[in-house]
């Protein structure tokens, strides 16, 4: 059973951003400002499917929830924006429109 904690949408976004910054830093890449429209697989240098898998693994651990390995793109491989990724995470972990876990 996973350990559930109350989390808001903004906190989900903060955790996602933190993970992306750490991955970019570890790869020696400059980290641009990350906002809702940032598309990690297009806008972050050398962020590819392997980086995405590492990000999903770290996010799963930090959120105590198993996340879809294809979190960063649609079925047709279209890369998603931060806003879209946050939406997916919130649906998975049960954060409602009001911003907290239901």
PDB file of N, CA and C in Angstrom:
ATOM      1  N   UNK A   1       0.851  -1.182   0.000  1.00  0.00           N
ATOM      2  CA  UNK A   1       0.000   0.000   0.000  1.00  0.00           C
ATOM      3  C   UNK A   1       0.893   1.239   0.000  1.00  0.00           C
ATOM      4  N   UNK A   2       0.604   2.201  -0.841  1.00  0.00           N
ATOM      5  CA  UNK A   2       1.449   3.387  -0.902  1.00  0.00           C
ATOM      6  C   UNK A   2       1.090   4.367   0.204  1.00  0.00           C
ATOM      7  N   UNK A   3       2.099   5.112   0.601  1.00  0.00           N
ATOM      8  CA  UNK A   3       1.933   6.116   1.650  1.00  0.00           C
ATOM      9  C   UNK A   3       1.368   7.378   0.999  1.00  0.00           C
ATOM     10  N   UNK A   4       0.153   7.742   1.320  1.00  0.00           N
ATOM     11  CA  UNK A   4      -0.519   8.888   0.715  1.00  0.00           C
ATOM     12  C   UNK A   4      -0.405  10.103   1.625  1.00  0.00           C
ATOM     13  N   UNK A   5      -0.068  11.231   1.033  1.00  0.00           N
ATOM     14  CA  UNK A   5      -0.070  12.478   1.772  1.00  0.00           C
ATOM     15  C   UNK A   5      -0.878  13.487   0.975  1.00  0.00           C
ATOM     16  N   UNK A   6      -1.474  14.419   1.677  1.00  0.00           N
ATOM     17  CA  UNK A   6      -2.235  15.459   0.993  1.00  0.00           C
ATOM     18  C   UNK A   6      -1.262  16.304   0.179  1.00  0.00           C
ATOM     19  N   UNK A   7      -1.592  16.557  -1.060  1.00  0.00           N
ATOM     20  CA  UNK A   7      -0.715  17.304  -1.933  1.00  0.00           C
ATOM     21  C   UNK A   7      -1.566  18.174  -2.846  1.00  0.00           C
ATOM     22  N   UNK A   8      -1.091  19.363  -3.105  1.00  0.00           N
ATOM     23  CA  UNK A   8      -1.796  20.262  -4.014  1.00  0.00           C
ATOM     24  C   UNK A   8      -1.194  20.168  -5.410  1.00  0.00           C
ATOM     25  N   UNK A   9      -1.927  20.720  -6.364  1.00  0.00           N
ATOM     26  CA  UNK A   9      -1.445  20.765  -7.745  1.00  0.00           C
ATOM     27  C   UNK A   9      -0.124  21.535  -7.827  1.00  0.00           C
ATOM     28  N   UNK A  10      -0.011  22.633  -7.092  1.00  0.00           N
ATOM     29  CA  UNK A  10       1.223  23.413  -7.094  1.00  0.00           C
ATOM     30  C   UNK A  10       2.393  22.606  -6.537  1.00  0.00           C
ATOM     31  N   UNK A  11       2.124  21.784  -5.529  1.00  0.00           N
ATOM     32  CA  UNK A  11       3.175  20.936  -4.973  1.00  0.00           C
ATOM     33  C   UNK A  11       3.607  19.867  -5.971  1.00  0.00           C
ATOM     34  N   UNK A  12       2.653  19.320  -6.722  1.00  0.00           N
ATOM     35  CA  UNK A  12       2.980  18.349  -7.772  1.00  0.00           C
ATOM     36  C   UNK A  12       3.890  19.022  -8.805  1.00  0.00           C
ATOM     37  N   UNK A  13       3.524  20.216  -9.228  1.00  0.00           N
ATOM     38  CA  UNK A  13       4.321  20.968 -10.203  1.00  0.00           C
ATOM     39  C   UNK A  13       5.735  21.224  -9.657  1.00  0.00           C
ATOM     40  N   UNK A  14       5.821  21.571  -8.373  1.00  0.00           N
ATOM     41  CA  UNK A  14       7.121  21.848  -7.750  1.00  0.00           C
ATOM     42  C   UNK A  14       8.000  20.594  -7.730  1.00  0.00           C
ATOM     43  N   UNK A  15       7.422  19.447  -7.399  1.00  0.00           N
ATOM     44  CA  UNK A  15       8.179  18.195  -7.381  1.00  0.00           C
ATOM     45  C   UNK A  15       8.648  17.854  -8.796  1.00  0.00           C
ATOM     46  N   UNK A  16       7.778  17.986  -9.774  1.00  0.00           N
ATOM     47  CA  UNK A  16       8.141  17.725 -11.165  1.00  0.00           C
ATOM     48  C   UNK A  16       9.288  18.634 -11.597  1.00  0.00           C
ATOM     49  N   UNK A  17       9.185  19.917 -11.314  1.00  0.00           N
ATOM     50  CA  UNK A  17      10.227  20.873 -11.691  1.00  0.00           C
ATOM     51  C   UNK A  17      11.543  20.527 -11.004  1.00  0.00           C
ATOM     52  N   UNK A  18      11.468  20.191  -9.729  1.00  0.00           N
ATOM     53  CA  UNK A  18      12.671  19.821  -8.965  1.00  0.00           C
ATOM     54  C   UNK A  18      13.377  18.623  -9.602  1.00  0.00           C
ATOM     55  N   UNK A  19      12.615  17.610  -9.975  1.00  0.00           N
ATOM     56  CA  UNK A  19      13.180  16.412 -10.595  1.00  0.00           C
ATOM     57  C   UNK A  19      13.828  16.771 -11.936  1.00  0.00           C
ATOM     58  N   UNK A  20      13.147  17.568 -12.742  1.00  0.00           N
ATOM     59  CA  UNK A  20      13.695  17.948 -14.043  1.00  0.00           C
ATOM     60  C   UNK A  20      14.993  18.741 -13.897  1.00  0.00           C
ATOM     61  N   UNK A  21      15.022  19.663 -12.955  1.00  0.00           N
ATOM     62  CA  UNK A  21      16.233  20.461 -12.713  1.00  0.00           C
ATOM     63  C   UNK A  21      17.383  19.553 -12.276  1.00  0.00           C
ATOM     64  N   UNK A  22      17.111  18.618 -11.378  1.00  0.00           N
ATOM     65  CA  UNK A  22      18.152  17.699 -10.912  1.00  0.00           C
ATOM     66  C   UNK A  22      18.706  16.857 -12.054  1.00  0.00           C
ATOM     67  N   UNK A  23      17.830  16.362 -12.922  1.00  0.00           N
ATOM     68  CA  UNK A  23      18.276  15.540 -14.054  1.00  0.00           C
ATOM     69  C   UNK A  23      19.131  16.377 -15.004  1.00  0.00           C
ATOM     70  N   UNK A  24      18.709  17.601 -15.268  1.00  0.00           N
ATOM     71  CA  UNK A  24      19.498  18.483 -16.141  1.00  0.00           C
ATOM     72  C   UNK A  24      20.848  18.783 -15.506  1.00  0.00           C
ATOM     73  N   UNK A  25      20.860  19.068 -14.211  1.00  0.00           N
ATOM     74  CA  UNK A  25      22.112  19.356 -13.505  1.00  0.00           C
ATOM     75  C   UNK A  25      23.070  18.164 -13.561  1.00  0.00           C
ATOM     76  N   UNK A  26      22.546  16.968 -13.300  1.00  0.00           N
ATOM     77  CA  UNK A  26      23.378  15.763 -13.322  1.00  0.00           C
ATOM     78  C   UNK A  26      23.971  15.514 -14.699  1.00  0.00           C
ATOM     79  N   UNK A  27      23.235  15.876 -15.736  1.00  0.00           N
ATOM     80  CA  UNK A  27      23.720  15.711 -17.102  1.00  0.00           C
ATOM     81  C   UNK A  27      24.630  16.844 -17.543  1.00  0.00           C
ATOM     82  N   UNK A  28      24.855  17.798 -16.646  1.00  0.00           N
ATOM     83  CA  UNK A  28      25.722  18.919 -16.980  1.00  0.00           C
ATOM     84  C   UNK A  28      25.086  19.921 -17.922  1.00  0.00           C
ATOM     85  N   UNK A  29      23.771  19.886 -18.020  1.00  0.00           N
ATOM     86  CA  UNK A  29      23.051  20.774 -18.929  1.00  0.00           C
ATOM     87  C   UNK A  29      22.568  22.026 -18.208  1.00  0.00           C
ATOM     88  N   UNK A  30      22.554  23.129 -18.937  1.00  0.00           N
ATOM     89  CA  UNK A  30      21.993  24.360 -18.403  1.00  0.00           C
ATOM     90  C   UNK A  30      20.481  24.175 -18.271  1.00  0.00           C
ATOM     91  N   UNK A  31      19.936  24.697 -17.203  1.00  0.00           N
ATOM     92  CA  UNK A  31      18.504  24.536 -16.956  1.00  0.00           C
ATOM     93  C   UNK A  31      17.799  25.858 -17.246  1.00  0.00           C
ATOM     94  N   UNK A  32      16.964  25.873 -18.287  1.00  0.00           N
ATOM     95  CA  UNK A  32      16.205  27.094 -18.563  1.00  0.00           C
ATOM     96  C   UNK A  32      15.079  27.249 -17.548  1.00  0.00           C
ATOM     97  N   UNK A  33      14.455  28.407 -17.533  1.00  0.00           N
ATOM     98  CA  UNK A  33      13.289  28.587 -16.675  1.00  0.00           C
ATOM     99  C   UNK A  33      12.207  27.612 -17.128  1.00  0.00           C
ATOM    100  N   UNK A  34      11.620  26.935 -16.175  1.00  0.00           N
ATOM    101  CA  UNK A  34      10.580  25.938 -16.482  1.00  0.00           C
ATOM    102  C   UNK A  34       9.240  26.506 -16.058  1.00  0.00           C
ATOM    103  N   UNK A  35       8.309  26.598 -17.033  1.00  0.00           N
ATOM    104  CA  UNK A  35       6.956  27.050 -16.726  1.00  0.00           C
ATOM    105  C   UNK A  35       5.958  26.038 -17.286  1.00  0.00           C
ATOM    106  N   UNK A  36       4.668  26.340 -17.183  1.00  0.00           N
ATOM    107  CA  UNK A  36       3.635  25.391 -17.614  1.00  0.00           C
ATOM    108  C   UNK A  36       3.733  25.000 -19.084  1.00  0.00           C
ATOM    109  N   UNK A  37       4.254  25.895 -19.914  1.00  0.00           N
ATOM    110  CA  UNK A  37       4.320  25.622 -21.346  1.00  0.00           C
ATOM    111  C   UNK A  37       5.604  24.914 -21.769  1.00  0.00           C
ATOM    112  N   UNK A  38       6.556  24.779 -20.843  1.00  0.00           N
ATOM    113  CA  UNK A  38       7.796  24.073 -21.149  1.00  0.00           C
ATOM    114  C   UNK A  38       7.483  22.630 -21.512  1.00  0.00           C
ATOM    115  N   UNK A  39       8.088  22.157 -22.571  1.00  0.00           N
ATOM    116  CA  UNK A  39       7.931  20.776 -23.003  1.00  0.00           C
ATOM    117  C   UNK A  39       9.290  20.094 -22.806  1.00  0.00           C
ATOM    118  N   UNK A  40       9.446  19.321 -21.722  1.00  0.00           N
ATOM    119  CA  UNK A  40      10.758  18.758 -21.404  1.00  0.00           C
ATOM    120  C   UNK A  40      11.448  18.056 -22.580  1.00  0.00           C
ATOM    121  N   UNK A  41      10.695  17.272 -23.353  1.00  0.00           N
ATOM    122  CA  UNK A  41      11.318  16.498 -24.420  1.00  0.00           C
ATOM    123  C   UNK A  41      11.659  17.345 -25.644  1.00  0.00           C
ATOM    124  N   UNK A  42      11.241  18.596 -25.661  1.00  0.00           N
ATOM    125  CA  UNK A  42      11.614  19.500 -26.757  1.00  0.00           C
ATOM    126  C   UNK A  42      12.474  20.653 -26.253  1.00  0.00           C
ATOM    127  N   UNK A  43      12.197  21.136 -25.050  1.00  0.00           N
ATOM    128  CA  UNK A  43      12.810  22.369 -24.565  1.00  0.00           C
ATOM    129  C   UNK A  43      14.030  22.176 -23.662  1.00  0.00           C
ATOM    130  N   UNK A  44      14.236  20.980 -23.142  1.00  0.00           N
ATOM    131  CA  UNK A  44      15.383  20.742 -22.262  1.00  0.00           C
ATOM    132  C   UNK A  44      16.469  19.994 -23.035  1.00  0.00           C
ATOM    133  N   UNK A  45      17.680  20.531 -23.012  1.00  0.00           N
ATOM    134  CA  UNK A  45      18.794  19.947 -23.752  1.00  0.00           C
ATOM    135  C   UNK A  45      19.031  18.498 -23.333  1.00  0.00           C
ATOM    136  N   UNK A  46      19.162  17.635 -24.323  1.00  0.00           N
ATOM    137  CA  UNK A  46      19.453  16.211 -24.119  1.00  0.00           C
ATOM    138  C   UNK A  46      18.438  15.473 -23.254  1.00  0.00           C
ATOM    139  N   UNK A  47      17.227  16.018 -23.105  1.00  0.00           N
ATOM    140  CA  UNK A  47      16.187  15.307 -22.364  1.00  0.00           C
ATOM    141  C   UNK A  47      15.484  14.398 -23.363  1.00  0.00           C
ATOM    142  N   UNK A  48      15.724  13.100 -23.231  1.00  0.00           N
ATOM    143  CA  UNK A  48      15.196  12.121 -24.169  1.00  0.00           C
ATOM    144  C   UNK A  48      14.386  11.061 -23.418  1.00  0.00           C
ATOM    145  N   UNK A  49      14.088   9.957 -24.086  1.00  0.00           N
ATOM    146  CA  UNK A  49      13.256   8.930 -23.457  1.00  0.00           C
ATOM    147  C   UNK A  49      13.942   8.311 -22.234  1.00  0.00           C
ATOM    148  N   UNK A  50      15.264   8.207 -22.245  1.00  0.00           N
ATOM    149  CA  UNK A  50      15.962   7.689 -21.066  1.00  0.00           C
ATOM    150  C   UNK A  50      15.866   8.665 -19.902  1.00  0.00           C
ATOM    151  N   UNK A  51      16.018   9.942 -20.189  1.00  0.00           N
ATOM    152  CA  UNK A  51      15.862  10.965 -19.151  1.00  0.00           C
ATOM    153  C   UNK A  51      14.440  10.944 -18.613  1.00  0.00           C
ATOM    154  N   UNK A  52      13.473  10.767 -19.506  1.00  0.00           N
ATOM    155  CA  UNK A  52      12.069  10.718 -19.099  1.00  0.00           C
ATOM    156  C   UNK A  52      11.823   9.534 -18.162  1.00  0.00           C
ATOM    157  N   UNK A  53      12.427   8.396 -18.477  1.00  0.00           N
ATOM    158  CA  UNK A  53      12.260   7.218 -17.613  1.00  0.00           C
ATOM    159  C   UNK A  53      12.865   7.474 -16.233  1.00  0.00           C
ATOM    160  N   UNK A  54      14.026   8.116 -16.192  1.00  0.00           N
ATOM    161  CA  UNK A  54      14.646   8.459 -14.909  1.00  0.00           C
ATOM    162  C   UNK A  54      13.740   9.410 -14.132  1.00  0.00           C
ATOM    163  N   UNK A  55      13.164  10.386 -14.835  1.00  0.00           N
ATOM    164  CA  UNK A  55      12.263  11.345 -14.188  1.00  0.00           C
ATOM    165  C   UNK A  55      11.032  10.633 -13.629  1.00  0.00           C
ATOM    166  N   UNK A  56      10.460   9.716 -14.398  1.00  0.00           N
ATOM    167  CA  UNK A  56       9.283   8.970 -13.934  1.00  0.00           C
ATOM    168  C   UNK A  56       9.627   8.149 -12.691  1.00  0.00           C
ATOM    169  N   UNK A  57      10.794   7.528 -12.692  1.00  0.00           N
ATOM    170  CA  UNK A  57      11.232   6.737 -11.542  1.00  0.00           C
ATOM    171  C   UNK A  57      11.362   7.622 -10.304  1.00  0.00           C
ATOM    172  N   UNK A  58      12.031   8.764 -10.453  1.00  0.00           N
ATOM    173  CA  UNK A  58      12.197   9.670  -9.316  1.00  0.00           C
ATOM    174  C   UNK A  58      10.861  10.232  -8.842  1.00  0.00           C
ATOM    175  N   UNK A  59       9.999  10.615  -9.781  1.00  0.00           N
ATOM    176  CA  UNK A  59       8.680  11.138  -9.407  1.00  0.00           C
ATOM    177  C   UNK A  59       7.861  10.080  -8.668  1.00  0.00           C
ATOM    178  N   UNK A  60       7.901   8.854  -9.154  1.00  0.00           N
ATOM    179  CA  UNK A  60       7.165   7.761  -8.507  1.00  0.00           C
ATOM    180  C   UNK A  60       7.621   7.587  -7.066  1.00  0.00           C
ATOM    181  N   UNK A  61       8.939   7.653  -6.857  1.00  0.00           N
ATOM    182  CA  UNK A  61       9.478   7.510  -5.503  1.00  0.00           C
ATOM    183  C   UNK A  61       9.055   8.677  -4.619  1.00  0.00           C
ATOM    184  N   UNK A  62       9.173   9.884  -5.113  1.00  0.00           N
ATOM    185  CA  UNK A  62       8.874  11.070  -4.297  1.00  0.00           C
ATOM    186  C   UNK A  62       7.385  11.224  -4.006  1.00  0.00           C
ATOM    187  N   UNK A  63       6.549  10.756  -4.923  1.00  0.00           N
ATOM    188  CA  UNK A  63       5.104  10.869  -4.736  1.00  0.00           C
ATOM    189  C   UNK A  63       4.499   9.601  -4.146  1.00  0.00           C
ATOM    190  N   UNK A  64       5.321   8.589  -3.949  1.00  0.00           N
ATOM    191  CA  UNK A  64       4.862   7.294  -3.415  1.00  0.00           C
ATOM    192  C   UNK A  64       3.703   6.733  -4.229  1.00  0.00           C
ATOM    193  N   UNK A  65       3.855   6.817  -5.543  1.00  0.00           N
ATOM    194  CA  UNK A  65       2.801   6.366  -6.455  1.00  0.00           C
ATOM    195  C   UNK A  65       3.439   5.883  -7.749  1.00  0.00           C
ATOM    196  N   UNK A  66       2.984   4.735  -8.249  1.00  0.00           N
ATOM    197  CA  UNK A  66       3.489   4.241  -9.533  1.00  0.00           C
ATOM    198  C   UNK A  66       2.909   5.110 -10.648  1.00  0.00           C
ATOM    199  N   UNK A  67       3.796   5.661 -11.478  1.00  0.00           N
ATOM    200  CA  UNK A  67       3.369   6.513 -12.586  1.00  0.00           C
ATOM    201  C   UNK A  67       3.613   5.822 -13.915  1.00  0.00           C
ATOM    202  N   UNK A  68       2.828   6.191 -14.904  1.00  0.00           N
ATOM    203  CA  UNK A  68       2.933   5.640 -16.254  1.00  0.00           C
ATOM    204  C   UNK A  68       4.315   5.965 -16.832  1.00  0.00           C
ATOM    205  N   UNK A  69       5.022   4.966 -17.363  1.00  0.00           N
ATOM    206  CA  UNK A  69       6.334   5.214 -17.944  1.00  0.00           C
ATOM    207  C   UNK A  69       6.299   6.176 -19.132  1.00  0.00           C
ATOM    208  N   UNK A  70       5.135   6.342 -19.740  1.00  0.00           N
ATOM    209  CA  UNK A  70       5.013   7.263 -20.877  1.00  0.00           C
ATOM    210  C   UNK A  70       4.428   8.602 -20.452  1.00  0.00           C
ATOM    211  N   UNK A  71       4.689   8.992 -19.225  1.00  0.00           N
ATOM    212  CA  UNK A  71       4.147  10.213 -18.632  1.00  0.00           C
ATOM    213  C   UNK A  71       4.448  11.471 -19.450  1.00  0.00           C
ATOM    214  N   UNK A  72       5.572  11.497 -20.147  1.00  0.00           N
ATOM    215  CA  UNK A  72       6.036  12.708 -20.823  1.00  0.00           C
ATOM    216  C   UNK A  72       5.589  12.844 -22.277  1.00  0.00           C
ATOM    217  N   UNK A  73       4.831  11.863 -22.799  1.00  0.00           N
ATOM    218  CA  UNK A  73       4.359  11.968 -24.173  1.00  0.00           C
ATOM    219  C   UNK A  73       3.031  11.243 -24.355  1.00  0.00           C
ATOM    220  N   UNK A  74       2.338  11.620 -25.437  1.00  0.00           N
ATOM    221  CA  UNK A  74       1.072  10.968 -25.773  1.00  0.00           C
ATOM    222  C   UNK A  74       1.362   9.659 -26.495  1.00  0.00           C
ATOM    223  N   UNK A  75       0.327   8.879 -26.731  1.00  0.00           N
ATOM    224  CA  UNK A  75       0.489   7.586 -27.408  1.00  0.00           C
ATOM    225  C   UNK A  75       1.157   7.720 -28.763  1.00  0.00           C
ATOM    226  N   UNK A  76       0.908   8.825 -29.455  1.00  0.00           N
ATOM    227  CA  UNK A  76       1.522   9.032 -30.773  1.00  0.00           C
ATOM    228  C   UNK A  76       2.932   9.625 -30.667  1.00  0.00           C
ATOM    229  N   UNK A  77       3.478   9.637 -29.448  1.00  0.00           N
ATOM    230  CA  UNK A  77       4.824  10.130 -29.136  1.00  0.00           C
ATOM    231  C   UNK A  77       4.946  11.647 -29.187  1.00  0.00           C
ATOM    232  N   UNK A  78       3.806  12.359 -29.197  1.00  0.00           N
ATOM    233  CA  UNK A  78       3.839  13.812 -29.125  1.00  0.00           C
ATOM    234  C   UNK A  78       4.246  14.207 -27.707  1.00  0.00           C
ATOM    235  N   UNK A  79       5.321  14.987 -27.562  1.00  0.00           N
ATOM    236  CA  UNK A  79       5.766  15.406 -26.233  1.00  0.00           C
ATOM    237  C   UNK A  79       4.733  16.307 -25.548  1.00  0.00           C
ATOM    238  N   UNK A  80       4.641  16.177 -24.234  1.00  0.00           N
ATOM    239  CA  UNK A  80       3.680  16.949 -23.447  1.00  0.00           C
ATOM    240  C   UNK A  80       4.362  18.104 -22.720  1.00  0.00           C
ATOM    241  N   UNK A  81       3.577  19.129 -22.423  1.00  0.00           N
ATOM    242  CA  UNK A  81       4.057  20.280 -21.659  1.00  0.00           C
ATOM    243  C   UNK A  81       3.992  19.968 -20.167  1.00  0.00           C
ATOM    244  N   UNK A  82       4.635  20.808 -19.372  1.00  0.00           N
ATOM    245  CA  UNK A  82       4.592  20.660 -17.916  1.00  0.00           C
ATOM    246  C   UNK A  82       3.145  20.640 -17.428  1.00  0.00           C
ATOM    247  N   UNK A  83       2.324  21.550 -17.938  1.00  0.00           N
ATOM    248  CA  UNK A  83       0.920  21.609 -17.537  1.00  0.00           C
ATOM    249  C   UNK A  83       0.217  20.273 -17.796  1.00  0.00           C
ATOM    250  N   UNK A  84       0.454  19.689 -18.968  1.00  0.00           N
ATOM    251  CA  UNK A  84      -0.180  18.417 -19.316  1.00  0.00           C
ATOM    252  C   UNK A  84       0.352  17.268 -18.447  1.00  0.00           C
ATOM    253  N   UNK A  85       1.638  17.305 -18.150  1.00  0.00           N
ATOM    254  CA  UNK A  85       2.233  16.272 -17.303  1.00  0.00           C
ATOM    255  C   UNK A  85       1.683  16.378 -15.877  1.00  0.00           C
ATOM    256  N   UNK A  86       1.573  17.600 -15.369  1.00  0.00           N
ATOM    257  CA  UNK A  86       0.996  17.813 -14.035  1.00  0.00           C
ATOM    258  C   UNK A  86      -0.437  17.286 -14.013  1.00  0.00           C
ATOM    259  N   UNK A  87      -1.219  17.551 -15.066  1.00  0.00           N
ATOM    260  CA  UNK A  87      -2.587  17.023 -15.154  1.00  0.00           C
ATOM    261  C   UNK A  87      -2.595  15.505 -15.018  1.00  0.00           C
ATOM    262  N   UNK A  88      -1.708  14.846 -15.756  1.00  0.00           N
ATOM    263  CA  UNK A  88      -1.645  13.378 -15.712  1.00  0.00           C
ATOM    264  C   UNK A  88      -1.286  12.880 -14.312  1.00  0.00           C
ATOM    265  N   UNK A  89      -0.290  13.517 -13.707  1.00  0.00           N
ATOM    266  CA  UNK A  89       0.122  13.096 -12.359  1.00  0.00           C
ATOM    267  C   UNK A  89      -1.031  13.298 -11.376  1.00  0.00           C
ATOM    268  N   UNK A  90      -1.683  14.449 -11.455  1.00  0.00           N
ATOM    269  CA  UNK A  90      -2.791  14.742 -10.535  1.00  0.00           C
ATOM    270  C   UNK A  90      -3.917  13.728 -10.671  1.00  0.00           C
ATOM    271  N   UNK A  91      -4.240  13.336 -11.901  1.00  0.00           N
ATOM    272  CA  UNK A  91      -5.271  12.306 -12.101  1.00  0.00           C
ATOM    273  C   UNK A  91      -4.831  10.977 -11.474  1.00  0.00           C
ATOM    274  N   UNK A  92      -3.566  10.647 -11.634  1.00  0.00           N
ATOM    275  CA  UNK A  92      -3.056   9.377 -11.116  1.00  0.00           C
ATOM    276  C   UNK A  92      -3.068   9.339  -9.595  1.00  0.00           C
ATOM    277  N   UNK A  93      -2.649  10.429  -8.958  1.00  0.00           N
ATOM    278  CA  UNK A  93      -2.541  10.419  -7.493  1.00  0.00           C
ATOM    279  C   UNK A  93      -3.789  10.937  -6.802  1.00  0.00           C
ATOM    280  N   UNK A  94      -4.788  11.371  -7.593  1.00  0.00           N
ATOM    281  CA  UNK A  94      -6.060  11.759  -7.005  1.00  0.00           C
ATOM    282  C   UNK A  94      -6.131  13.178  -6.503  1.00  0.00           C
ATOM    283  N   UNK A  95      -5.387  14.097  -7.136  1.00  0.00           N
ATOM    284  CA  UNK A  95      -5.505  15.503  -6.780  1.00  0.00           C
ATOM    285  C   UNK A  95      -6.629  16.083  -7.627  1.00  0.00           C
ATOM    286  N   UNK A  96      -7.664  16.606  -6.978  1.00  0.00           N
ATOM    287  CA  UNK A  96      -8.825  17.122  -7.691  1.00  0.00           C
ATOM    288  C   UNK A  96      -8.619  18.529  -8.224  1.00  0.00           C
ATOM    289  N   UNK A  97      -9.644  19.055  -8.869  1.00  0.00           N
ATOM    290  CA  UNK A  97      -9.607  20.397  -9.431  1.00  0.00           C
ATOM    291  C   UNK A  97      -9.315  21.455  -8.385  1.00  0.00           C
ATOM    292  N   UNK A  98      -9.773  21.207  -7.151  1.00  0.00           N
ATOM    293  CA  UNK A  98      -9.537  22.163  -6.080  1.00  0.00           C
ATOM    294  C   UNK A  98      -8.083  22.209  -5.645  1.00  0.00           C
ATOM    295  N   UNK A  99      -7.292  21.247  -6.104  1.00  0.00           N
ATOM    296  CA  UNK A  99      -5.888  21.302  -5.838  1.00  0.00           C
ATOM    297  C   UNK A  99      -5.368  20.376  -4.775  1.00  0.00           C
ATOM    298  N   UNK A 100      -6.244  19.613  -4.098  1.00  0.00           N
ATOM    299  CA  UNK A 100      -5.736  18.696  -3.090  1.00  0.00           C
ATOM    300  C   UNK A 100      -6.291  17.302  -3.332  1.00  0.00           C
ATOM    301  N   UNK A 101      -5.651  16.349  -2.698  1.00  0.00           N
ATOM    302  CA  UNK A 101      -6.105  14.958  -2.869  1.00  0.00           C
ATOM    303  C   UNK A 101      -7.528  14.806  -2.385  1.00  0.00           C
ATOM    304  N   UNK A 102      -8.268  14.034  -3.144  1.00  0.00           N
ATOM    305  CA  UNK A 102      -9.668  13.796  -2.800  1.00  0.00           C
ATOM    306  C   UNK A 102      -9.782  12.596  -1.887  1.00  0.00           C
TER     307      UNK A 102
END
